Amino acid sequence: MSGRNAWKILAFSLVEQMWAPLWSRPMKPERWCSQQSCARQTSTNTLHPLRTGPVSVPGGTRQSPINIQWKDSIYDPRLKPLRVSYDAVSCLYVWNTGYLFQVEFDDVTEASGISGGPLENHYRLKQFHFHWGAVNEGGSEHTVDGHAYPAELHLVHWNSVKYRNYKEAVVGENGLAVIGVFLKLGVHHQTLQSLVDILPKIKHKDARAAMGPFDPSSLLPACRDYWTYAGSLTTPPLTESVTWIIQKEPVEVAPSQLSAFRTLLFSALGEEEKMMVNNYRPLQPLMNRKVWASFQTTNEGTRSLRR
Ligand SMILES: [Zn+2]
């Protein structure tokens, strides 16, 4: 067997594992996103198995991520500011999932969570993680007017009024609320650095490291204007239970901090090393959805914000 064929078989089996829960569900006929409609089929499409898998979910009508068209988003004056309250001591540990790195929080109490904004209930913080590219030209999951940022932070919360735990909320209506924050290159981010400093300890898949108190509200932008829409998880099980809250303003991180993300590996200890990069899902069709804005969507000053 040639090395090339061996890789194909490996890639297929990994994709199969990741997507098996979806394939086993009874669903409507499959729809595939055409290559043309996915804006980011680029040469940075390197060898991560998920990138070779199906780019659309069979029967899905509200999949994420999406491209946010600024001019098509609709200002809703009823959208109140999001109330964010995180307790730094509920931060537990950080680990390498084999696809990204994730910081876990104690969600037994209401200590850390969000409410208000588009949400009718209180949602508890479960974890946060990032998606990023191999190069600075792409890496975010959502895009704004076709522009991809080099990375995107996701803070994942579950509805603790309607559901007993995260697992139930993942598959439930209005189960999850995820805050998305774009990262752009700029000044050094001081609080992110305490996390970056731990990354060498979790280089390989399944590695885990303890974390001291960490308040993730330090990773939110100063301006809390946001877009919101009904979507899904962007990793399996891809369930359509997510209220997305995408911050309009990106936060700045130093190039060296983003480079530190790229020193992580998809592979476990003892396996052939594969760089953890391009761990973002391709764009999904908007279909019959609206994107709502908490702010007046005039074009004034918007271009300068994104670059
Ligand atoms: Zn994510």
PDB file of C-alpha atoms and ligand atoms in Angstrom:
ATOM      1  CA  MET A   1       0.000   0.000   0.000  1.00  0.00           C
ATOM      2  CA  SER A   2       1.431   3.381  -0.928  1.00  0.00           C
ATOM      3  CA  GLY A   3       1.834   6.058   1.720  1.00  0.00           C
ATOM      4  CA  ARG A   4      -0.747   8.143  -0.096  1.00  0.00           C
ATOM      5  CA  ASN A   5      -3.375   5.402   0.079  1.00  0.00           C
ATOM      6  CA  ALA A   6      -2.586   4.750   3.712  1.00  0.00           C
ATOM      7  CA  TRP A   7      -3.239   8.406   4.456  1.00  0.00           C
ATOM      8  CA  LYS A   8      -6.554   8.317   2.588  1.00  0.00           C
ATOM      9  CA  ILE A   9      -7.727   5.349   4.600  1.00  0.00           C
ATOM     10  CA  LEU A  10      -6.631   6.952   7.858  1.00  0.00           C
ATOM     11  CA  ALA A  11      -8.327  10.212   6.938  1.00  0.00           C
ATOM     12  CA  PHE A  12     -11.532   8.428   6.018  1.00  0.00           C
ATOM     13  CA  SER A  13     -11.670   6.454   9.233  1.00  0.00           C
ATOM     14  CA  LEU A  14     -11.138   9.601  11.287  1.00  0.00           C
ATOM     15  CA  VAL A  15     -13.834  11.453   9.369  1.00  0.00           C
ATOM     16  CA  GLU A  16     -16.135   8.505   9.814  1.00  0.00           C
ATOM     17  CA  GLN A  17     -15.610   8.542  13.567  1.00  0.00           C
ATOM     18  CA  MET A  18     -16.233  12.270  13.818  1.00  0.00           C
ATOM     19  CA  TRP A  19     -19.382  12.236  11.729  1.00  0.00           C
ATOM     20  CA  ALA A  20     -20.825   8.828  12.538  1.00  0.00           C
ATOM     21  CA  PRO A  21     -23.535  10.173  14.888  1.00  0.00           C
ATOM     22  CA  LEU A  22     -24.907  12.272  12.037  1.00  0.00           C
ATOM     23  CA  TRP A  23     -24.804   9.555   9.442  1.00  0.00           C
ATOM     24  CA  SER A  24     -26.695   7.185  11.676  1.00  0.00           C
ATOM     25  CA  ARG A  25     -29.617   9.563  12.125  1.00  0.00           C
ATOM     26  CA  PRO A  26     -32.637   9.325   9.842  1.00  0.00           C
ATOM     27  CA  MET A  27     -32.573  12.511   7.816  1.00  0.00           C
ATOM     28  CA  LYS A  28     -33.764  14.100   4.634  1.00  0.00           C
ATOM     29  CA  PRO A  29     -31.662  13.725   1.463  1.00  0.00           C
ATOM     30  CA  GLU A  30     -28.168  15.107   1.680  1.00  0.00           C
ATOM     31  CA  ARG A  31     -27.339  18.580   0.467  1.00  0.00           C
ATOM     32  CA  TRP A  32     -23.792  19.436  -0.289  1.00  0.00           C
ATOM     33  CA  CYS A  33     -22.376  22.897  -0.260  1.00  0.00           C
ATOM     34  CA  SER A  34     -20.913  23.543  -3.706  1.00  0.00           C
ATOM     35  CA  GLN A  35     -17.221  24.336  -3.888  1.00  0.00           C
ATOM     36  CA  GLN A  36     -18.064  27.706  -5.388  1.00  0.00           C
ATOM     37  CA  SER A  37     -20.346  28.789  -2.577  1.00  0.00           C
ATOM     38  CA  CYS A  38     -17.785  28.034   0.120  1.00  0.00           C
ATOM     39  CA  ALA A  39     -15.740  31.163   0.104  1.00  0.00           C
ATOM     40  CA  ARG A  40     -12.619  29.756   1.638  1.00  0.00           C
ATOM     41  CA  GLN A  41     -11.471  26.757  -0.385  1.00  0.00           C
ATOM     42  CA  THR A  42      -7.875  27.868  -0.358  1.00  0.00           C
ATOM     43  CA  SER A  43      -4.413  26.454  -0.477  1.00  0.00           C
ATOM     44  CA  THR A  44      -4.420  26.539   3.317  1.00  0.00           C
ATOM     45  CA  ASN A  45      -6.771  23.554   3.160  1.00  0.00           C
ATOM     46  CA  THR A  46      -4.179  21.252   4.680  1.00  0.00           C
ATOM     47  CA  LEU A  47      -4.509  17.745   5.883  1.00  0.00           C
ATOM     48  CA  HIS A  48      -6.830  17.840   8.826  1.00  0.00           C
ATOM     49  CA  PRO A  49      -9.399  15.045   8.376  1.00  0.00           C
ATOM     50  CA  LEU A  50     -12.425  17.219   9.123  1.00  0.00           C
ATOM     51  CA  ARG A  51     -11.508  19.484   6.221  1.00  0.00           C
ATOM     52  CA  THR A  52     -12.010  16.573   3.827  1.00  0.00           C
ATOM     53  CA  GLY A  53     -15.364  15.566   5.309  1.00  0.00           C
ATOM     54  CA  PRO A  54     -18.861  16.612   4.331  1.00  0.00           C
ATOM     55  CA  VAL A  55     -19.173  20.382   4.426  1.00  0.00           C
ATOM     56  CA  SER A  56     -22.918  20.418   4.962  1.00  0.00           C
ATOM     57  CA  VAL A  57     -25.215  18.514   7.260  1.00  0.00           C
ATOM     58  CA  PRO A  58     -27.871  16.259   5.778  1.00  0.00           C
ATOM     59  CA  GLY A  59     -31.223  17.922   6.402  1.00  0.00           C
ATOM     60  CA  GLY A  60     -29.744  20.808   8.372  1.00  0.00           C
ATOM     61  CA  THR A  61     -31.505  24.155   8.015  1.00  0.00           C
ATOM     62  CA  ARG A  62     -29.629  26.239  10.587  1.00  0.00           C
ATOM     63  CA  GLN A  63     -26.002  25.188  10.448  1.00  0.00           C
ATOM     64  CA  SER A  64     -22.989  27.239  11.509  1.00  0.00           C
ATOM     65  CA  PRO A  65     -20.714  29.009  10.828  1.00  0.00           C
ATOM     66  CA  ILE A  66     -22.045  31.563   8.357  1.00  0.00           C
ATOM     67  CA  ASN A  67     -20.805  34.627   6.547  1.00  0.00           C
ATOM     68  CA  ILE A  68     -22.341  37.700   8.185  1.00  0.00           C
ATOM     69  CA  GLN A  69     -23.295  40.308   5.614  1.00  0.00           C
ATOM     70  CA  TRP A  70     -23.201  43.612   7.431  1.00  0.00           C
ATOM     71  CA  LYS A  71     -25.744  45.291   5.157  1.00  0.00           C
ATOM     72  CA  ASP A  72     -28.175  42.363   5.375  1.00  0.00           C
ATOM     73  CA  SER A  73     -28.154  42.205   9.187  1.00  0.00           C
ATOM     74  CA  ILE A  74     -31.199  43.814  10.764  1.00  0.00           C
ATOM     75  CA  TYR A  75     -31.035  46.187  13.716  1.00  0.00           C
ATOM     76  CA  ASP A  76     -33.428  45.058  16.448  1.00  0.00           C
ATOM     77  CA  PRO A  77     -33.883  47.799  19.052  1.00  0.00           C
ATOM     78  CA  ARG A  78     -35.385  45.217  21.443  1.00  0.00           C
ATOM     79  CA  LEU A  79     -32.007  43.485  21.746  1.00  0.00           C
ATOM     80  CA  LYS A  80     -30.694  44.456  25.151  1.00  0.00           C
ATOM     81  CA  PRO A  81     -27.047  44.370  26.195  1.00  0.00           C
ATOM     82  CA  LEU A  82     -25.783  40.917  27.105  1.00  0.00           C
ATOM     83  CA  ARG A  83     -25.181  40.461  30.846  1.00  0.00           C
ATOM     84  CA  VAL A  84     -21.937  38.575  31.412  1.00  0.00           C
ATOM     85  CA  SER A  85     -20.881  37.385  34.864  1.00  0.00           C
ATOM     86  CA  TYR A  86     -17.964  34.996  35.173  1.00  0.00           C
ATOM     87  CA  ASP A  87     -16.328  33.796  38.376  1.00  0.00           C
ATOM     88  CA  ALA A  88     -12.592  33.287  37.814  1.00  0.00           C
ATOM     89  CA  VAL A  89     -12.388  30.499  40.387  1.00  0.00           C
ATOM     90  CA  SER A  90     -14.842  28.289  38.475  1.00  0.00           C
ATOM     91  CA  CYS A  91     -12.114  27.772  35.853  1.00  0.00           C
ATOM     92  CA  LEU A  92     -10.946  24.145  36.097  1.00  0.00           C
ATOM     93  CA  TYR A  93      -8.384  23.043  33.506  1.00  0.00           C
ATOM     94  CA  VAL A  94      -7.300  23.265  29.866  1.00  0.00           C
ATOM     95  CA  TRP A  95      -6.937  20.279  27.520  1.00  0.00           C
ATOM     96  CA  ASN A  96      -6.052  19.322  23.976  1.00  0.00           C
ATOM     97  CA  THR A  97      -9.145  17.689  22.449  1.00  0.00           C
ATOM     98  CA  GLY A  98      -7.250  16.524  19.349  1.00  0.00           C
ATOM     99  CA  TYR A  99      -9.016  19.229  17.325  1.00  0.00           C
ATOM    100  CA  LEU A 100      -8.495  22.384  19.426  1.00  0.00           C
ATOM    101  CA  PHE A 101      -7.658  23.372  22.995  1.00  0.00           C
ATOM    102  CA  GLN A 102     -10.462  23.926  25.458  1.00  0.00           C
ATOM    103  CA  VAL A 103     -10.746  25.505  28.902  1.00  0.00           C
ATOM    104  CA  GLU A 104     -13.343  23.825  31.128  1.00  0.00           C
ATOM    105  CA  PHE A 105     -15.433  25.464  33.873  1.00  0.00           C
ATOM    106  CA  ASP A 106     -17.294  24.169  36.887  1.00  0.00           C
ATOM    107  CA  ASP A 107     -20.972  24.419  35.885  1.00  0.00           C
ATOM    108  CA  VAL A 108     -22.522  22.888  39.002  1.00  0.00           C
ATOM    109  CA  THR A 109     -23.603  26.339  40.218  1.00  0.00           C
ATOM    110  CA  GLU A 110     -24.783  29.533  38.521  1.00  0.00           C
ATOM    111  CA  ALA A 111     -21.455  31.228  39.377  1.00  0.00           C
ATOM    112  CA  SER A 112     -20.424  31.826  35.752  1.00  0.00           C
ATOM    113  CA  GLY A 113     -22.960  32.600  33.065  1.00  0.00           C
ATOM    114  CA  ILE A 114     -24.770  34.989  30.761  1.00  0.00           C
ATOM    115  CA  SER A 115     -28.295  36.340  30.368  1.00  0.00           C
ATOM    116  CA  GLY A 116     -30.093  39.180  28.673  1.00  0.00           C
ATOM    117  CA  GLY A 117     -29.353  40.101  25.077  1.00  0.00           C
ATOM    118  CA  PRO A 118     -31.336  37.722  22.844  1.00  0.00           C
ATOM    119  CA  LEU A 119     -31.613  35.138  25.657  1.00  0.00           C
ATOM    120  CA  GLU A 120     -34.775  34.424  27.633  1.00  0.00           C
ATOM    121  CA  ASN A 121     -33.009  32.355  30.278  1.00  0.00           C
ATOM    122  CA  HIS A 122     -29.756  32.171  32.206  1.00  0.00           C
ATOM    123  CA  TYR A 123     -27.034  30.131  30.497  1.00  0.00           C
ATOM    124  CA  ARG A 124     -24.091  28.666  32.428  1.00  0.00           C
ATOM    125  CA  LEU A 125     -20.543  28.752  31.088  1.00  0.00           C
ATOM    126  CA  LYS A 126     -19.319  25.247  30.251  1.00  0.00           C
ATOM    127  CA  GLN A 127     -16.095  25.834  28.298  1.00  0.00           C
ATOM    128  CA  PHE A 128     -14.291  28.092  25.886  1.00  0.00           C
ATOM    129  CA  HIS A 129     -11.994  27.266  22.975  1.00  0.00           C
ATOM    130  CA  PHE A 130     -10.505  28.765  19.827  1.00  0.00           C
ATOM    131  CA  HIS A 131     -10.364  28.034  16.097  1.00  0.00           C
ATOM    132  CA  TRP A 132      -7.400  29.279  14.050  1.00  0.00           C
ATOM    133  CA  GLY A 133      -5.578  29.031  10.742  1.00  0.00           C
ATOM    134  CA  ALA A 134      -2.160  27.887   9.543  1.00  0.00           C
ATOM    135  CA  VAL A 135      -1.580  31.416   8.287  1.00  0.00           C
ATOM    136  CA  ASN A 136      -2.992  34.784   9.330  1.00  0.00           C
ATOM    137  CA  GLU A 137      -5.265  35.112   6.285  1.00  0.00           C
ATOM    138  CA  GLY A 138      -7.868  32.707   7.691  1.00  0.00           C
ATOM    139  CA  GLY A 139      -8.846  30.745  10.760  1.00  0.00           C
ATOM    140  CA  SER A 140     -12.107  32.202  12.087  1.00  0.00           C
ATOM    141  CA  GLU A 141     -15.251  30.161  11.556  1.00  0.00           C
ATOM    142  CA  HIS A 142     -17.611  33.061  10.969  1.00  0.00           C
ATOM    143  CA  THR A 143     -16.684  35.702   8.436  1.00  0.00           C
ATOM    144  CA  VAL A 144     -17.882  39.294   8.064  1.00  0.00           C
ATOM    145  CA  ASP A 145     -18.582  40.447   4.506  1.00  0.00           C
ATOM    146  CA  GLY A 146     -16.407  37.558   3.333  1.00  0.00           C
ATOM    147  CA  HIS A 147     -13.495  38.578   5.540  1.00  0.00           C
ATOM    148  CA  ALA A 148     -11.975  35.842   7.699  1.00  0.00           C
ATOM    149  CA  TYR A 149     -10.039  36.732  10.849  1.00  0.00           C
ATOM    150  CA  PRO A 150      -6.957  34.742  11.881  1.00  0.00           C
ATOM    151  CA  ALA A 151      -8.793  33.163  14.847  1.00  0.00           C
ATOM    152  CA  GLU A 152     -12.125  33.020  16.690  1.00  0.00           C
ATOM    153  CA  LEU A 153     -12.942  32.441  20.361  1.00  0.00           C
ATOM    154  CA  HIS A 154     -16.087  30.524  21.341  1.00  0.00           C
ATOM    155  CA  LEU A 155     -17.536  30.735  24.864  1.00  0.00           C
ATOM    156  CA  VAL A 156     -20.058  27.903  25.185  1.00  0.00           C
ATOM    157  CA  HIS A 157     -23.001  28.177  27.629  1.00  0.00           C
ATOM    158  CA  TRP A 158     -26.037  25.987  28.341  1.00  0.00           C
ATOM    159  CA  ASN A 159     -29.580  26.833  29.385  1.00  0.00           C
ATOM    160  CA  SER A 160     -29.743  25.932  33.080  1.00  0.00           C
ATOM    161  CA  VAL A 161     -33.410  26.940  33.375  1.00  0.00           C
ATOM    162  CA  LYS A 162     -34.730  24.513  30.739  1.00  0.00           C
ATOM    163  CA  TYR A 163     -32.205  21.698  31.132  1.00  0.00           C
ATOM    164  CA  ARG A 164     -30.561  19.686  33.922  1.00  0.00           C
ATOM    165  CA  ASN A 165     -27.107  19.525  32.383  1.00  0.00           C
ATOM    166  CA  TYR A 166     -24.985  20.351  29.330  1.00  0.00           C
ATOM    167  CA  LYS A 167     -25.589  16.978  27.702  1.00  0.00           C
ATOM    168  CA  GLU A 168     -29.361  17.483  27.661  1.00  0.00           C
ATOM    169  CA  ALA A 169     -29.026  21.074  26.508  1.00  0.00           C
ATOM    170  CA  VAL A 170     -26.843  20.146  23.499  1.00  0.00           C
ATOM    171  CA  VAL A 171     -29.776  18.367  21.868  1.00  0.00           C
ATOM    172  CA  GLY A 172     -32.519  20.651  23.207  1.00  0.00           C
ATOM    173  CA  GLU A 173     -34.362  23.634  21.795  1.00  0.00           C
ATOM    174  CA  ASN A 174     -32.676  26.855  22.948  1.00  0.00           C
ATOM    175  CA  GLY A 175     -30.178  24.622  24.713  1.00  0.00           C
ATOM    176  CA  LEU A 176     -26.941  26.499  24.043  1.00  0.00           C
ATOM    177  CA  ALA A 177     -25.685  30.063  23.689  1.00  0.00           C
ATOM    178  CA  VAL A 178     -22.225  30.632  22.224  1.00  0.00           C
ATOM    179  CA  ILE A 179     -20.410  33.961  22.249  1.00  0.00           C
ATOM    180  CA  GLY A 180     -18.060  34.335  19.279  1.00  0.00           C
ATOM    181  CA  VAL A 181     -15.165  36.781  19.433  1.00  0.00           C
ATOM    182  CA  PHE A 182     -12.878  37.455  16.470  1.00  0.00           C
ATOM    183  CA  LEU A 183      -9.134  37.710  17.096  1.00  0.00           C
ATOM    184  CA  LYS A 184      -7.037  40.030  14.976  1.00  0.00           C
ATOM    185  CA  LEU A 185      -3.324  40.729  15.045  1.00  0.00           C
ATOM    186  CA  GLY A 186      -2.236  43.755  17.027  1.00  0.00           C
ATOM    187  CA  VAL A 187      -1.051  44.478  20.521  1.00  0.00           C
ATOM    188  CA  HIS A 188      -0.089  41.785  23.016  1.00  0.00           C
ATOM    189  CA  HIS A 189      -3.081  40.487  25.049  1.00  0.00           C
ATOM    190  CA  GLN A 190      -2.005  40.305  28.658  1.00  0.00           C
ATOM    191  CA  THR A 191      -4.638  37.951  30.080  1.00  0.00           C
ATOM    192  CA  LEU A 192      -4.501  35.623  27.085  1.00  0.00           C
ATOM    193  CA  GLN A 193      -0.791  35.207  27.807  1.00  0.00           C
ATOM    194  CA  SER A 194      -1.450  33.309  31.051  1.00  0.00           C
ATOM    195  CA  LEU A 195      -3.246  30.725  28.898  1.00  0.00           C
ATOM    196  CA  VAL A 196      -0.606  30.782  26.144  1.00  0.00           C
ATOM    197  CA  ASP A 197       2.054  30.043  28.778  1.00  0.00           C
ATOM    198  CA  ILE A 198       0.335  26.737  29.608  1.00  0.00           C
ATOM    199  CA  LEU A 199       0.058  25.484  26.011  1.00  0.00           C
ATOM    200  CA  PRO A 200       3.466  23.693  25.965  1.00  0.00           C
ATOM    201  CA  LYS A 201       2.020  21.373  28.638  1.00  0.00           C
ATOM    202  CA  ILE A 202      -0.837  20.252  26.382  1.00  0.00           C
ATOM    203  CA  LYS A 203       0.975  19.866  23.076  1.00  0.00           C
ATOM    204  CA  HIS A 204      -0.439  16.405  22.354  1.00  0.00           C
ATOM    205  CA  LYS A 205      -3.993  15.132  21.992  1.00  0.00           C
ATOM    206  CA  ASP A 206      -5.698  14.334  25.336  1.00  0.00           C
ATOM    207  CA  ALA A 207      -3.089  16.184  27.414  1.00  0.00           C
ATOM    208  CA  ARG A 208      -4.550  18.219  30.252  1.00  0.00           C
ATOM    209  CA  ALA A 209      -3.134  20.922  32.532  1.00  0.00           C
ATOM    210  CA  ALA A 210      -4.486  22.622  35.644  1.00  0.00           C
ATOM    211  CA  MET A 211      -5.376  26.299  35.478  1.00  0.00           C
ATOM    212  CA  GLY A 212      -5.466  28.906  38.181  1.00  0.00           C
ATOM    213  CA  PRO A 213      -8.365  31.380  38.415  1.00  0.00           C
ATOM    214  CA  PHE A 214      -9.190  32.795  34.991  1.00  0.00           C
ATOM    215  CA  ASP A 215     -11.945  35.271  34.130  1.00  0.00           C
ATOM    216  CA  PRO A 216     -12.790  34.892  30.418  1.00  0.00           C
ATOM    217  CA  SER A 217     -14.605  38.237  30.325  1.00  0.00           C
ATOM    218  CA  SER A 218     -11.077  39.612  29.909  1.00  0.00           C
ATOM    219  CA  LEU A 219     -11.202  38.084  26.408  1.00  0.00           C
ATOM    220  CA  LEU A 220     -14.277  40.097  25.377  1.00  0.00           C
ATOM    221  CA  PRO A 221     -13.956  43.341  23.413  1.00  0.00           C
ATOM    222  CA  ALA A 222     -14.616  46.720  25.048  1.00  0.00           C
ATOM    223  CA  CYS A 223     -17.563  47.381  22.714  1.00  0.00           C
ATOM    224  CA  ARG A 224     -20.279  44.806  23.305  1.00  0.00           C
ATOM    225  CA  ASP A 225     -22.277  45.339  20.105  1.00  0.00           C
ATOM    226  CA  TYR A 226     -23.186  41.967  18.634  1.00  0.00           C
ATOM    227  CA  TRP A 227     -24.939  40.058  15.872  1.00  0.00           C
ATOM    228  CA  THR A 228     -27.213  37.170  16.809  1.00  0.00           C
ATOM    229  CA  TYR A 229     -28.691  34.328  14.790  1.00  0.00           C
ATOM    230  CA  ALA A 230     -30.024  30.780  15.200  1.00  0.00           C
ATOM    231  CA  GLY A 231     -27.378  28.187  14.387  1.00  0.00           C
ATOM    232  CA  SER A 232     -25.587  25.003  15.350  1.00  0.00           C
ATOM    233  CA  LEU A 233     -22.453  23.633  16.944  1.00  0.00           C
ATOM    234  CA  THR A 234     -19.613  23.704  14.413  1.00  0.00           C
ATOM    235  CA  THR A 235     -18.121  20.418  15.632  1.00  0.00           C
ATOM    236  CA  PRO A 236     -19.923  17.091  15.986  1.00  0.00           C
ATOM    237  CA  PRO A 237     -22.689  16.529  17.000  1.00  0.00           C
ATOM    238  CA  LEU A 238     -23.452  19.758  15.012  1.00  0.00           C
ATOM    239  CA  THR A 239     -26.815  20.022  16.754  1.00  0.00           C
ATOM    240  CA  GLU A 240     -29.021  22.997  15.869  1.00  0.00           C
ATOM    241  CA  SER A 241     -29.462  24.166  19.438  1.00  0.00           C
ATOM    242  CA  VAL A 242     -27.248  27.267  19.446  1.00  0.00           C
ATOM    243  CA  THR A 243     -28.146  30.935  19.812  1.00  0.00           C
ATOM    244  CA  TRP A 244     -25.037  32.590  18.394  1.00  0.00           C
ATOM    245  CA  ILE A 245     -23.898  35.933  19.774  1.00  0.00           C
ATOM    246  CA  ILE A 246     -21.073  37.241  17.594  1.00  0.00           C
ATOM    247  CA  GLN A 247     -19.203  40.270  18.883  1.00  0.00           C
ATOM    248  CA  LYS A 248     -18.849  42.987  16.262  1.00  0.00           C
ATOM    249  CA  GLU A 249     -15.505  44.253  17.548  1.00  0.00           C
ATOM    250  CA  PRO A 250     -12.489  41.918  17.392  1.00  0.00           C
ATOM    251  CA  VAL A 251      -9.886  41.704  20.156  1.00  0.00           C
ATOM    252  CA  GLU A 252      -6.198  42.136  19.438  1.00  0.00           C
ATOM    253  CA  VAL A 253      -3.529  39.521  20.101  1.00  0.00           C
ATOM    254  CA  ALA A 254       0.183  39.583  19.301  1.00  0.00           C
ATOM    255  CA  PRO A 255       1.450  37.496  16.353  1.00  0.00           C
ATOM    256  CA  SER A 256       3.608  35.492  18.809  1.00  0.00           C
ATOM    257  CA  GLN A 257       0.477  34.556  20.810  1.00  0.00           C
ATOM    258  CA  LEU A 258      -1.291  33.210  17.742  1.00  0.00           C
ATOM    259  CA  SER A 259       1.893  31.375  16.706  1.00  0.00           C
ATOM    260  CA  ALA A 260       1.806  29.625  20.091  1.00  0.00           C
ATOM    261  CA  PHE A 261      -1.606  28.107  19.154  1.00  0.00           C
ATOM    262  CA  ARG A 262       0.099  26.577  16.091  1.00  0.00           C
ATOM    263  CA  THR A 263       2.683  24.745  18.199  1.00  0.00           C
ATOM    264  CA  LEU A 264      -0.073  22.386  19.396  1.00  0.00           C
ATOM    265  CA  LEU A 265      -0.627  19.039  17.685  1.00  0.00           C
ATOM    266  CA  PHE A 266      -3.687  17.108  16.482  1.00  0.00           C
ATOM    267  CA  SER A 267      -1.718  13.934  17.165  1.00  0.00           C
ATOM    268  CA  ALA A 268      -1.245  11.995  20.398  1.00  0.00           C
ATOM    269  CA  LEU A 269       2.101  11.259  21.994  1.00  0.00           C
ATOM    270  CA  GLY A 270       3.940   8.640  19.923  1.00  0.00           C
ATOM    271  CA  GLU A 271       1.961   9.321  16.726  1.00  0.00           C
ATOM    272  CA  GLU A 272       3.248  11.090  13.638  1.00  0.00           C
ATOM    273  CA  GLU A 273       3.170  14.816  14.450  1.00  0.00           C
ATOM    274  CA  LYS A 274       0.389  16.818  12.797  1.00  0.00           C
ATOM    275  CA  MET A 275       0.201  20.546  13.431  1.00  0.00           C
ATOM    276  CA  MET A 276      -3.028  21.780  14.969  1.00  0.00           C
ATOM    277  CA  VAL A 277      -4.059  24.400  12.414  1.00  0.00           C
ATOM    278  CA  ASN A 278      -7.090  25.173  10.219  1.00  0.00           C
ATOM    279  CA  ASN A 279      -9.440  23.675  12.785  1.00  0.00           C
ATOM    280  CA  TYR A 280     -12.439  25.601  11.534  1.00  0.00           C
ATOM    281  CA  ARG A 281     -15.552  24.355   9.775  1.00  0.00           C
ATOM    282  CA  PRO A 282     -16.385  25.627   6.270  1.00  0.00           C
ATOM    283  CA  LEU A 283     -19.130  28.220   5.882  1.00  0.00           C
ATOM    284  CA  GLN A 284     -22.682  26.905   5.796  1.00  0.00           C
ATOM    285  CA  PRO A 285     -25.620  28.234   3.764  1.00  0.00           C
ATOM    286  CA  LEU A 286     -27.695  30.923   5.502  1.00  0.00           C
ATOM    287  CA  MET A 287     -30.896  29.408   4.116  1.00  0.00           C
ATOM    288  CA  ASN A 288     -34.070  30.912   5.550  1.00  0.00           C
ATOM    289  CA  ARG A 289     -32.421  32.839   8.399  1.00  0.00           C
ATOM    290  CA  LYS A 290     -31.962  36.432   9.459  1.00  0.00           C
ATOM    291  CA  VAL A 291     -28.993  37.865  11.283  1.00  0.00           C
ATOM    292  CA  TRP A 292     -30.025  40.428  13.892  1.00  0.00           C
ATOM    293  CA  ALA A 293     -27.836  43.276  15.121  1.00  0.00           C
ATOM    294  CA  SER A 294     -27.880  44.940  18.534  1.00  0.00           C
ATOM    295  CA  PHE A 295     -26.578  48.121  16.888  1.00  0.00           C
ATOM    296  CA  GLN A 296     -27.555  50.427  14.046  1.00  0.00           C
ATOM    297  CA  THR A 297     -26.083  48.812  10.953  1.00  0.00           C
ATOM    298  CA  THR A 298     -25.050  51.932   9.121  1.00  0.00           C
ATOM    299  CA  ASN A 299     -21.874  51.546   7.096  1.00  0.00           C
ATOM    300  CA  GLU A 300     -20.149  54.426   8.840  1.00  0.00           C
ATOM    301  CA  GLY A 301     -16.797  53.362  10.248  1.00  0.00           C
ATOM    302  CA  THR A 302     -17.440  49.665   9.757  1.00  0.00           C
ATOM    303  CA  ARG A 303     -14.608  48.958   7.322  1.00  0.00           C
ATOM    304  CA  SER A 304     -11.946  50.258   9.671  1.00  0.00           C
ATOM    305  CA  LEU A 305     -13.245  48.033  12.485  1.00  0.00           C
ATOM    306  CA  ARG A 306     -12.684  44.840  10.576  1.00  0.00           C
ATOM    307  CA  ARG A 307      -9.136  45.353   9.322  1.00  0.00           C
TER     308      ARG A 307
HETATM  309 ZN    ZN B   1     -16.000  26.496  18.348  1.00  0.00          ZN
END
